[in-house]
Amino acid sequence: MSDTVSRRSVLRLLSGATAVALAATAGPPSLAHAAATRRPPAAGPRVEGLLTKLTLDEKLSLLHGATDPKALGQAGYVPGVERLGIPPLRLADGPAGVRVKQHATALPAPVLLAAAFDPGLARRYGQVIGREGRALGQDVLLSPMVNLIRTPYAGRNFETFSEDPLLSADLVAEEIKGIQGEGLIATVKHYAMNNQEKDRDSIDVRVDEQTLNEVELRAFEAAVGAGARAVMGAYNKVNGTYACESKELLTGILRDRWGFEGWVMTDWHAAHSTVASLTAGLDMEMPNGKYFGAALKTAVQNRSVSEEYVDRAVRRILTTMDDFGMLDGSAPPRPARNPSAGAAVALEVAKAGATLLRNRNGMLPLTGEAARSIAVVGPTGSLPFVSGGGSAHVVPDHAERPLDAIKSRAGQGAQVSYALGEDLFGRPLPENALTEGIDSEGQQVAAGKTWTYKGTLTVEDDDEWTFVVHYSGTRPKVLLDGVDLFPVATGLAEYFAGGLVSAAPDGLAVRRRTLGLTAGEHRVEITAKGGAQGQTFRLRHVTGATRAQDVAEAVKAARAAESVVLFAYEDATENQDRATLALPGHQVGLIEAVTAVNPRTTVVLNTSSSTSMPWLERTAAVLQMYYPGQEGAAATAAVLFGDCDPGGRLTQTFPADDDHHPVAGDTRRYPGVNGVEEYSEGVHVGHRWYDAENVRPLFPFGHGLSYTSFVYEGLGVQRTGDGLEVVFTVRNTGRRAGVDIPQVYVGPSPDLQVDQAARVLGGYQRLTLTAGESRRVTVRVEERTLSSWNAERHGWVLGTGRRTVWVGVSAGEPRLSGSVQV
């Protein structure tokens, strides 16, 4: 960051940090007083001078999105005012790298970053995105996302960090410091309670005051304390009011209590009003000006709203721009991209977050004959799964196939075979299945032309068919017996169809439709438009018969090899929740078939979130890699062969099945009833719910195995002036270096008459110890963690009395326990 940015920002950042410190340590009366009296400092003279020169139309042009004349491919654009030297703003998506047309470093998904339990790594992750965002012509990053993982079905769980408020708060603060330290404005999102994609633009989240403050808002507050200068309002309602027009959220909490000094924008198309939103504290409508354009001008002219509210919003935006040196030209020159540095961080994160869930009889790391005779199975073994779908998609510099990385690491003389196992993109239609007049493997449609086809499909046997269309332009319309196989989805669903399965390896877009077909003839009608560029499309299929053949080939390869590495996937995307925790398609059957002939099978999971595993006991090992970014293949191979220790731990509990998790069996909790969703679990989110309900998960929060072993001993706990100090010794009792992440949990206060969790995460430490090494570890537990929100006093209350403290390897496996008087 330039000296100019540093000088301008330091007092603001310190004031935000001081506010957070006061909130964490002060009692309710002084906290309430601070919230009532603190006001953001006035804008500087440069901003006030600009406000006097801006016309109403120019002011309004700064408050909503427009079309970028350069079309760099980013999500949003706000035109500047050239005559006054106000530059435009370009806003890019970027939870796992900068999403524009150009290549960028495709980092691992945030959930994989979080699995490292390493705030310092989160800062380096942010630094890569910050530098690349500026290098690629961007000014604002629409990230990080910090909504909690509340339901395992949420389609964007891979874009966020954790089910735990403390861990999420720690990580988002450091990532924001990394992003903004490079001169890129960070946007924390989605404020607030946007914890599902189902009905996200209309659902009314009902949440009590204690749950709101203790659970969802903790990480947002940490983001503000770290200096985040932009906030994105959520689509949903909170307690009856849309988040983007909630005065309680946008002004009462965000600005008056936390001292936020930046601006608030909508999520894309999340505005619902003009006057109500502006007066509540919304500053910018994206991506257009439906409410903050002509409608706002009319409201000002007819005095429905004072122009002072317009000035307030403009002032907030310009002040942030000024603090980043954008108004006087003092911002540092845009740097060049450094792809090699970005790739190095991407690889480090993928290895650090790799989470080993199961390792029976030391199957991993692969050594001896198991490392020389390997069958790789599964579509994502030969197709790199870089990122999830929607706004998280990045155009990577490169992405190696896991199969190639495994072959390279296994070395000369090793036998590494491959079997598809599960067909994602279909096979050519059987010869003569369609009547003449179509090339189903590459039908060309000229530019400006419309191509039509009417024919017959002959099916030999009753079977389940999956039709797969690949296309390079506008999706062809395909009717089978009069039924549209691939109807255009409404809204964003048409564009957010997945990060893996929505595009073929050669880049053509892909859509699927599965249905049962009877033997005989079926009428087929196709209409395809060439558009301005012309297009190519393919029509393929998968049937029960082809699936059986794929599984048989996988079984043959597995039987012939000493060990198997089976890659399984689940493709998540924005705008769509999952329907089940089970792996999609027929992967469960594939795993069962392969493990039946070779029990030395490691399953590598490229999934977005928790996954049910009815096949778990059949496997030798399970390695969770989530969406590992462009260096995912190298990282996976490094972990499989033991070049590094699997350094990750679960940041979310993995339920045993669809019937045993915090929102199971209660549609009021998820997905909502009659447009209302109730957070009736209260403060018992994630691992806290499993404790409260005495439900055993498949894998607990914090779980993850190492290739070595550790013991904990010598626990000491003492009260300090602003929290607790937990001291203990960790010793590596194995024969190799390894990573351990001891976690500290704290029990409830006997003196508080509010709902409390049976235990909360109080702190953690990531350690790397050599064989035989011991280290004395100190973990601090903040006073905020020891406090609860009192809805009657509208503030934090310290939980006094004797508190139990545990040190464990996960939320479900404590190793040491003690107590302390608070």
PDB file of N, CA and C in Angstrom, residues 277-360:
ATOM      1  N   SER A 277     -34.775   2.651   1.159  1.00  0.00           N
ATOM      2  CA  SER A 277     -33.415   2.124   1.152  1.00  0.00           C
ATOM      3  C   SER A 277     -32.393   3.216   1.438  1.00  0.00           C
ATOM      4  N   LEU A 278     -32.530   4.340   0.757  1.00  0.00           N
ATOM      5  CA  LEU A 278     -31.556   5.419   0.918  1.00  0.00           C
ATOM      6  C   LEU A 278     -31.540   5.951   2.342  1.00  0.00           C
ATOM      7  N   THR A 279     -32.701   6.179   2.908  1.00  0.00           N
ATOM      8  CA  THR A 279     -32.753   6.736   4.261  1.00  0.00           C
ATOM      9  C   THR A 279     -32.329   5.709   5.311  1.00  0.00           C
ATOM     10  N   ALA A 280     -32.488   4.424   4.993  1.00  0.00           N
ATOM     11  CA  ALA A 280     -32.059   3.386   5.939  1.00  0.00           C
ATOM     12  C   ALA A 280     -30.553   3.267   6.017  1.00  0.00           C
ATOM     13  N   GLY A 281     -29.852   3.691   4.961  1.00  0.00           N
ATOM     14  CA  GLY A 281     -28.399   3.621   4.978  1.00  0.00           C
ATOM     15  C   GLY A 281     -27.781   2.959   3.770  1.00  0.00           C
ATOM     16  N   LEU A 282     -28.572   2.584   2.762  1.00  0.00           N
ATOM     17  CA  LEU A 282     -28.025   2.041   1.524  1.00  0.00           C
ATOM     18  C   LEU A 282     -27.436   3.182   0.704  1.00  0.00           C
ATOM     19  N   ASP A 283     -26.259   2.929   0.100  1.00  0.00           N
ATOM     20  CA  ASP A 283     -25.573   3.987  -0.633  1.00  0.00           C
ATOM     21  C   ASP A 283     -25.485   3.742  -2.131  1.00  0.00           C
ATOM     22  N   MET A 284     -25.518   2.499  -2.560  1.00  0.00           N
ATOM     23  CA  MET A 284     -25.288   2.206  -3.975  1.00  0.00           C
ATOM     24  C   MET A 284     -26.147   1.038  -4.414  1.00  0.00           C
ATOM     25  N   GLU A 285     -26.801   1.192  -5.562  1.00  0.00           N
ATOM     26  CA  GLU A 285     -27.594   0.119  -6.159  1.00  0.00           C
ATOM     27  C   GLU A 285     -26.803  -0.507  -7.296  1.00  0.00           C
ATOM     28  N   MET A 286     -26.743  -1.824  -7.291  1.00  0.00           N
ATOM     29  CA  MET A 286     -26.040  -2.538  -8.355  1.00  0.00           C
ATOM     30  C   MET A 286     -26.963  -3.590  -8.967  1.00  0.00           C
ATOM     31  N   PRO A 287     -26.804  -3.885 -10.264  1.00  0.00           N
ATOM     32  CA  PRO A 287     -25.809  -3.331 -11.181  1.00  0.00           C
ATOM     33  C   PRO A 287     -26.344  -2.178 -12.021  1.00  0.00           C
ATOM     34  N   ASN A 288     -27.573  -1.726 -11.721  1.00  0.00           N
ATOM     35  CA  ASN A 288     -28.182  -0.679 -12.543  1.00  0.00           C
ATOM     36  C   ASN A 288     -28.809   0.374 -11.643  1.00  0.00           C
ATOM     37  N   GLY A 289     -29.650   1.239 -12.232  1.00  0.00           N
ATOM     38  CA  GLY A 289     -30.229   2.349 -11.479  1.00  0.00           C
ATOM     39  C   GLY A 289     -31.749   2.335 -11.451  1.00  0.00           C
ATOM     40  N   LYS A 290     -32.334   1.162 -11.298  1.00  0.00           N
ATOM     41  CA  LYS A 290     -33.791   1.072 -11.277  1.00  0.00           C
ATOM     42  C   LYS A 290     -34.396   1.946 -10.187  1.00  0.00           C
ATOM     43  N   TYR A 291     -33.767   1.945  -9.006  1.00  0.00           N
ATOM     44  CA  TYR A 291     -34.304   2.708  -7.872  1.00  0.00           C
ATOM     45  C   TYR A 291     -33.476   3.946  -7.538  1.00  0.00           C
ATOM     46  N   PHE A 292     -32.164   3.907  -7.831  1.00  0.00           N
ATOM     47  CA  PHE A 292     -31.300   5.035  -7.468  1.00  0.00           C
ATOM     48  C   PHE A 292     -30.914   5.881  -8.682  1.00  0.00           C
ATOM     49  N   GLY A 293     -31.628   5.714  -9.787  1.00  0.00           N
ATOM     50  CA  GLY A 293     -31.407   6.530 -10.959  1.00  0.00           C
ATOM     51  C   GLY A 293     -32.507   7.563 -11.104  1.00  0.00           C
ATOM     52  N   ALA A 294     -33.317   7.421 -12.142  1.00  0.00           N
ATOM     53  CA  ALA A 294     -34.386   8.390 -12.402  1.00  0.00           C
ATOM     54  C   ALA A 294     -35.386   8.448 -11.256  1.00  0.00           C
ATOM     55  N   ALA A 295     -35.667   7.305 -10.638  1.00  0.00           N
ATOM     56  CA  ALA A 295     -36.635   7.291  -9.537  1.00  0.00           C
ATOM     57  C   ALA A 295     -36.134   8.132  -8.361  1.00  0.00           C
ATOM     58  N   LEU A 296     -34.846   8.067  -8.079  1.00  0.00           N
ATOM     59  CA  LEU A 296     -34.301   8.868  -6.974  1.00  0.00           C
ATOM     60  C   LEU A 296     -34.282  10.344  -7.338  1.00  0.00           C
ATOM     61  N   LYS A 297     -33.999  10.656  -8.582  1.00  0.00           N
ATOM     62  CA  LYS A 297     -34.030  12.057  -9.009  1.00  0.00           C
ATOM     63  C   LYS A 297     -35.426  12.639  -8.836  1.00  0.00           C
ATOM     64  N   THR A 298     -36.428  11.870  -9.221  1.00  0.00           N
ATOM     65  CA  THR A 298     -37.812  12.325  -9.038  1.00  0.00           C
ATOM     66  C   THR A 298     -38.129  12.512  -7.561  1.00  0.00           C
ATOM     67  N   ALA A 299     -37.681  11.581  -6.723  1.00  0.00           N
ATOM     68  CA  ALA A 299     -37.954  11.673  -5.286  1.00  0.00           C
ATOM     69  C   ALA A 299     -37.326  12.917  -4.681  1.00  0.00           C
ATOM     70  N   VAL A 300     -36.113  13.273  -5.150  1.00  0.00           N
ATOM     71  CA  VAL A 300     -35.471  14.495  -4.648  1.00  0.00           C
ATOM     72  C   VAL A 300     -36.216  15.726  -5.139  1.00  0.00           C
ATOM     73  N   GLN A 301     -36.597  15.708  -6.408  1.00  0.00           N
ATOM     74  CA  GLN A 301     -37.264  16.876  -6.976  1.00  0.00           C
ATOM     75  C   GLN A 301     -38.640  17.132  -6.378  1.00  0.00           C
ATOM     76  N   ASN A 302     -39.364  16.054  -6.048  1.00  0.00           N
ATOM     77  CA  ASN A 302     -40.681  16.267  -5.433  1.00  0.00           C
ATOM     78  C   ASN A 302     -40.625  16.259  -3.904  1.00  0.00           C
ATOM     79  N   ARG A 303     -39.391  16.261  -3.380  1.00  0.00           N
ATOM     80  CA  ARG A 303     -39.132  16.378  -1.946  1.00  0.00           C
ATOM     81  C   ARG A 303     -39.631  15.179  -1.136  1.00  0.00           C
ATOM     82  N   SER A 304     -39.708  14.020  -1.811  1.00  0.00           N
ATOM     83  CA  SER A 304     -39.989  12.791  -1.056  1.00  0.00           C
ATOM     84  C   SER A 304     -38.807  12.423  -0.176  1.00  0.00           C
ATOM     85  N   VAL A 305     -37.623  12.861  -0.583  1.00  0.00           N
ATOM     86  CA  VAL A 305     -36.416  12.633   0.198  1.00  0.00           C
ATOM     87  C   VAL A 305     -35.503  13.834   0.027  1.00  0.00           C
ATOM     88  N   SER A 306     -34.819  14.191   1.089  1.00  0.00           N
ATOM     89  CA  SER A 306     -33.912  15.328   1.033  1.00  0.00           C
ATOM     90  C   SER A 306     -32.660  14.975   0.257  1.00  0.00           C
ATOM     91  N   GLU A 307     -32.131  15.955  -0.485  1.00  0.00           N
ATOM     92  CA  GLU A 307     -30.887  15.747  -1.210  1.00  0.00           C
ATOM     93  C   GLU A 307     -29.725  15.494  -0.256  1.00  0.00           C
ATOM     94  N   GLU A 308     -29.901  15.818   1.012  1.00  0.00           N
ATOM     95  CA  GLU A 308     -28.855  15.547   1.993  1.00  0.00           C
ATOM     96  C   GLU A 308     -28.562  14.046   2.087  1.00  0.00           C
ATOM     97  N   TYR A 309     -29.572  13.209   1.876  1.00  0.00           N
ATOM     98  CA  TYR A 309     -29.344  11.759   1.895  1.00  0.00           C
ATOM     99  C   TYR A 309     -28.521  11.322   0.685  1.00  0.00           C
ATOM    100  N   VAL A 310     -28.756  11.964  -0.456  1.00  0.00           N
ATOM    101  CA  VAL A 310     -27.937  11.695  -1.634  1.00  0.00           C
ATOM    102  C   VAL A 310     -26.496  12.095  -1.358  1.00  0.00           C
ATOM    103  N   ASP A 311     -26.320  13.287  -0.777  1.00  0.00           N
ATOM    104  CA  ASP A 311     -24.976  13.762  -0.453  1.00  0.00           C
ATOM    105  C   ASP A 311     -24.281  12.813   0.528  1.00  0.00           C
ATOM    106  N   ARG A 312     -25.043  12.300   1.485  1.00  0.00           N
ATOM    107  CA  ARG A 312     -24.473  11.381   2.465  1.00  0.00           C
ATOM    108  C   ARG A 312     -23.900  10.139   1.786  1.00  0.00           C
ATOM    109  N   ALA A 313     -24.663   9.570   0.856  1.00  0.00           N
ATOM    110  CA  ALA A 313     -24.199   8.377   0.157  1.00  0.00           C
ATOM    111  C   ALA A 313     -22.993   8.683  -0.719  1.00  0.00           C
ATOM    112  N   VAL A 314     -23.053   9.788  -1.450  1.00  0.00           N
ATOM    113  CA  VAL A 314     -21.926  10.170  -2.298  1.00  0.00           C
ATOM    114  C   VAL A 314     -20.680  10.410  -1.445  1.00  0.00           C
ATOM    115  N   ARG A 315     -20.871  11.076  -0.324  1.00  0.00           N
ATOM    116  CA  ARG A 315     -19.748  11.375   0.575  1.00  0.00           C
ATOM    117  C   ARG A 315     -19.059  10.089   1.039  1.00  0.00           C
ATOM    118  N   ARG A 316     -19.846   9.084   1.361  1.00  0.00           N
ATOM    119  CA  ARG A 316     -19.268   7.820   1.831  1.00  0.00           C
ATOM    120  C   ARG A 316     -18.431   7.155   0.740  1.00  0.00           C
ATOM    121  N   ILE A 317     -18.928   7.186  -0.487  1.00  0.00           N
ATOM    122  CA  ILE A 317     -18.201   6.566  -1.595  1.00  0.00           C
ATOM    123  C   ILE A 317     -16.936   7.345  -1.906  1.00  0.00           C
ATOM    124  N   LEU A 318     -17.063   8.660  -2.017  1.00  0.00           N
ATOM    125  CA  LEU A 318     -15.901   9.477  -2.360  1.00  0.00           C
ATOM    126  C   LEU A 318     -14.854   9.479  -1.258  1.00  0.00           C
ATOM    127  N   THR A 319     -15.287   9.433  -0.007  1.00  0.00           N
ATOM    128  CA  THR A 319     -14.315   9.394   1.091  1.00  0.00           C
ATOM    129  C   THR A 319     -13.465   8.132   1.012  1.00  0.00           C
ATOM    130  N   THR A 320     -14.091   7.013   0.720  1.00  0.00           N
ATOM    131  CA  THR A 320     -13.330   5.777   0.567  1.00  0.00           C
ATOM    132  C   THR A 320     -12.378   5.873  -0.616  1.00  0.00           C
ATOM    133  N   MET A 321     -12.863   6.384  -1.730  1.00  0.00           N
ATOM    134  CA  MET A 321     -11.998   6.554  -2.893  1.00  0.00           C
ATOM    135  C   MET A 321     -10.820   7.466  -2.559  1.00  0.00           C
ATOM    136  N   ASP A 322     -11.084   8.526  -1.813  1.00  0.00           N
ATOM    137  CA  ASP A 322     -10.030   9.453  -1.432  1.00  0.00           C
ATOM    138  C   ASP A 322      -9.005   8.784  -0.525  1.00  0.00           C
ATOM    139  N   ASP A 323      -9.486   7.970   0.406  1.00  0.00           N
ATOM    140  CA  ASP A 323      -8.572   7.271   1.308  1.00  0.00           C
ATOM    141  C   ASP A 323      -7.671   6.293   0.574  1.00  0.00           C
ATOM    142  N   PHE A 324      -8.108   5.825  -0.587  1.00  0.00           N
ATOM    143  CA  PHE A 324      -7.295   4.919  -1.385  1.00  0.00           C
ATOM    144  C   PHE A 324      -6.551   5.650  -2.501  1.00  0.00           C
ATOM    145  N   GLY A 325      -6.486   6.995  -2.399  1.00  0.00           N
ATOM    146  CA  GLY A 325      -5.685   7.769  -3.333  1.00  0.00           C
ATOM    147  C   GLY A 325      -6.246   7.864  -4.724  1.00  0.00           C
ATOM    148  N   MET A 326      -7.553   7.657  -4.871  1.00  0.00           N
ATOM    149  CA  MET A 326      -8.152   7.617  -6.200  1.00  0.00           C
ATOM    150  C   MET A 326      -8.619   8.974  -6.699  1.00  0.00           C
ATOM    151  N   LEU A 327      -8.684   9.975  -5.814  1.00  0.00           N
ATOM    152  CA  LEU A 327      -9.189  11.289  -6.225  1.00  0.00           C
ATOM    153  C   LEU A 327      -8.087  12.279  -6.542  1.00  0.00           C
ATOM    154  N   ASP A 328      -6.889  12.067  -6.030  1.00  0.00           N
ATOM    155  CA  ASP A 328      -5.799  13.007  -6.300  1.00  0.00           C
ATOM    156  C   ASP A 328      -4.643  12.364  -7.050  1.00  0.00           C
ATOM    157  N   GLY A 329      -4.852  11.144  -7.541  1.00  0.00           N
ATOM    158  CA  GLY A 329      -3.814  10.471  -8.315  1.00  0.00           C
ATOM    159  C   GLY A 329      -2.666   9.922  -7.499  1.00  0.00           C
ATOM    160  N   SER A 330      -2.850   9.849  -6.172  1.00  0.00           N
ATOM    161  CA  SER A 330      -1.749   9.369  -5.334  1.00  0.00           C
ATOM    162  C   SER A 330      -1.760   7.862  -5.125  1.00  0.00           C
ATOM    163  N   ALA A 331      -2.765   7.182  -5.678  1.00  0.00           N
ATOM    164  CA  ALA A 331      -2.756   5.717  -5.592  1.00  0.00           C
ATOM    165  C   ALA A 331      -1.532   5.192  -6.333  1.00  0.00           C
ATOM    166  N   PRO A 332      -0.908   4.148  -5.830  1.00  0.00           N
ATOM    167  CA  PRO A 332       0.277   3.622  -6.515  1.00  0.00           C
ATOM    168  C   PRO A 332      -0.083   3.113  -7.906  1.00  0.00           C
ATOM    169  N   PRO A 333       0.875   3.087  -8.818  1.00  0.00           N
ATOM    170  CA  PRO A 333       0.610   2.565 -10.164  1.00  0.00           C
ATOM    171  C   PRO A 333       0.109   1.121 -10.074  1.00  0.00           C
ATOM    172  N   ARG A 334      -0.716   0.761 -11.024  1.00  0.00           N
ATOM    173  CA  ARG A 334      -1.205  -0.618 -11.036  1.00  0.00           C
ATOM    174  C   ARG A 334      -0.032  -1.553 -11.307  1.00  0.00           C
ATOM    175  N   PRO A 335       0.086  -2.592 -10.468  1.00  0.00           N
ATOM    176  CA  PRO A 335       1.225  -3.505 -10.638  1.00  0.00           C
ATOM    177  C   PRO A 335       0.986  -4.461 -11.794  1.00  0.00           C
ATOM    178  N   ALA A 336       2.044  -5.127 -12.191  1.00  0.00           N
ATOM    179  CA  ALA A 336       1.896  -6.234 -13.129  1.00  0.00           C
ATOM    180  C   ALA A 336       1.489  -7.469 -12.341  1.00  0.00           C
ATOM    181  N   ARG A 337       0.784  -8.367 -13.004  1.00  0.00           N
ATOM    182  CA  ARG A 337       0.480  -9.647 -12.363  1.00  0.00           C
ATOM    183  C   ARG A 337       1.767 -10.420 -12.120  1.00  0.00           C
ATOM    184  N   ASN A 338       1.741 -11.229 -11.076  1.00  0.00           N
ATOM    185  CA  ASN A 338       2.871 -12.108 -10.784  1.00  0.00           C
ATOM    186  C   ASN A 338       2.314 -13.528 -10.690  1.00  0.00           C
ATOM    187  N   PRO A 339       2.085 -14.167 -11.841  1.00  0.00           N
ATOM    188  CA  PRO A 339       1.446 -15.491 -11.835  1.00  0.00           C
ATOM    189  C   PRO A 339       2.185 -16.529 -11.013  1.00  0.00           C
ATOM    190  N   SER A 340       3.505 -16.497 -11.023  1.00  0.00           N
ATOM    191  CA  SER A 340       4.247 -17.513 -10.283  1.00  0.00           C
ATOM    192  C   SER A 340       4.058 -17.341  -8.784  1.00  0.00           C
ATOM    193  N   ALA A 341       4.020 -16.100  -8.310  1.00  0.00           N
ATOM    194  CA  ALA A 341       3.781 -15.859  -6.884  1.00  0.00           C
ATOM    195  C   ALA A 341       2.371 -16.273  -6.497  1.00  0.00           C
ATOM    196  N   GLY A 342       1.415 -15.973  -7.364  1.00  0.00           N
ATOM    197  CA  GLY A 342       0.040 -16.393  -7.094  1.00  0.00           C
ATOM    198  C   GLY A 342      -0.092 -17.896  -7.050  1.00  0.00           C
ATOM    199  N   ALA A 343       0.575 -18.576  -7.989  1.00  0.00           N
ATOM    200  CA  ALA A 343       0.518 -20.042  -8.027  1.00  0.00           C
ATOM    201  C   ALA A 343       1.145 -20.644  -6.770  1.00  0.00           C
ATOM    202  N   ALA A 344       2.204 -20.022  -6.273  1.00  0.00           N
ATOM    203  CA  ALA A 344       2.862 -20.540  -5.070  1.00  0.00           C
ATOM    204  C   ALA A 344       1.931 -20.467  -3.866  1.00  0.00           C
ATOM    205  N   VAL A 345       1.191 -19.368  -3.740  1.00  0.00           N
ATOM    206  CA  VAL A 345       0.240 -19.253  -2.636  1.00  0.00           C
ATOM    207  C   VAL A 345      -0.916 -20.225  -2.831  1.00  0.00           C
ATOM    208  N   ALA A 346      -1.382 -20.372  -4.068  1.00  0.00           N
ATOM    209  CA  ALA A 346      -2.471 -21.313  -4.341  1.00  0.00           C
ATOM    210  C   ALA A 346      -2.075 -22.727  -3.932  1.00  0.00           C
ATOM    211  N   LEU A 347      -0.846 -23.118  -4.243  1.00  0.00           N
ATOM    212  CA  LEU A 347      -0.362 -24.450  -3.873  1.00  0.00           C
ATOM    213  C   LEU A 347      -0.236 -24.579  -2.353  1.00  0.00           C
ATOM    214  N   GLU A 348       0.295 -23.543  -1.712  1.00  0.00           N
ATOM    215  CA  GLU A 348       0.449 -23.569  -0.255  1.00  0.00           C
ATOM    216  C   GLU A 348      -0.898 -23.724   0.436  1.00  0.00           C
ATOM    217  N   VAL A 349      -1.890 -22.985  -0.033  1.00  0.00           N
ATOM    218  CA  VAL A 349      -3.218 -23.053   0.579  1.00  0.00           C
ATOM    219  C   VAL A 349      -3.834 -24.428   0.376  1.00  0.00           C
ATOM    220  N   ALA A 350      -3.715 -24.970  -0.838  1.00  0.00           N
ATOM    221  CA  ALA A 350      -4.332 -26.271  -1.127  1.00  0.00           C
ATOM    222  C   ALA A 350      -3.719 -27.370  -0.267  1.00  0.00           C
ATOM    223  N   LYS A 351      -2.417 -27.322  -0.055  1.00  0.00           N
ATOM    224  CA  LYS A 351      -1.781 -28.326   0.795  1.00  0.00           C
ATOM    225  C   LYS A 351      -2.114 -28.107   2.264  1.00  0.00           C
ATOM    226  N   ALA A 352      -2.162 -26.838   2.681  1.00  0.00           N
ATOM    227  CA  ALA A 352      -2.429 -26.532   4.087  1.00  0.00           C
ATOM    228  C   ALA A 352      -3.851 -26.887   4.495  1.00  0.00           C
ATOM    229  N   GLY A 353      -4.794 -26.799   3.552  1.00  0.00           N
ATOM    230  CA  GLY A 353      -6.183 -27.084   3.871  1.00  0.00           C
ATOM    231  C   GLY A 353      -6.629 -28.499   3.557  1.00  0.00           C
ATOM    232  N   ALA A 354      -5.774 -29.298   2.926  1.00  0.00           N
ATOM    233  CA  ALA A 354      -6.123 -30.686   2.610  1.00  0.00           C
ATOM    234  C   ALA A 354      -6.447 -31.427   3.904  1.00  0.00           C
ATOM    235  N   THR A 355      -7.605 -32.039   3.972  1.00  0.00           N
ATOM    236  CA  THR A 355      -8.097 -32.605   5.233  1.00  0.00           C
ATOM    237  C   THR A 355      -8.283 -34.108   5.095  1.00  0.00           C
ATOM    238  N   LEU A 356      -7.490 -34.841   5.849  1.00  0.00           N
ATOM    239  CA  LEU A 356      -7.560 -36.305   5.829  1.00  0.00           C
ATOM    240  C   LEU A 356      -8.605 -36.758   6.842  1.00  0.00           C
ATOM    241  N   LEU A 357      -9.692 -37.331   6.360  1.00  0.00           N
ATOM    242  CA  LEU A 357     -10.808 -37.712   7.224  1.00  0.00           C
ATOM    243  C   LEU A 357     -10.691 -39.142   7.743  1.00  0.00           C
ATOM    244  N   ARG A 358     -10.081 -39.997   6.962  1.00  0.00           N
ATOM    245  CA  ARG A 358      -9.972 -41.420   7.339  1.00  0.00           C
ATOM    246  C   ARG A 358      -8.652 -41.941   6.796  1.00  0.00           C
ATOM    247  N   ASN A 359      -7.999 -42.817   7.564  1.00  0.00           N
ATOM    248  CA  ASN A 359      -6.744 -43.399   7.103  1.00  0.00           C
ATOM    249  C   ASN A 359      -6.534 -44.743   7.802  1.00  0.00           C
ATOM    250  N   ARG A 360      -7.274 -45.739   7.357  1.00  0.00           N
ATOM    251  CA  ARG A 360      -7.238 -47.061   7.977  1.00  0.00           C
ATOM    252  C   ARG A 360      -5.897 -47.745   7.723  1.00  0.00           C
TER     253      ARG A 360
END
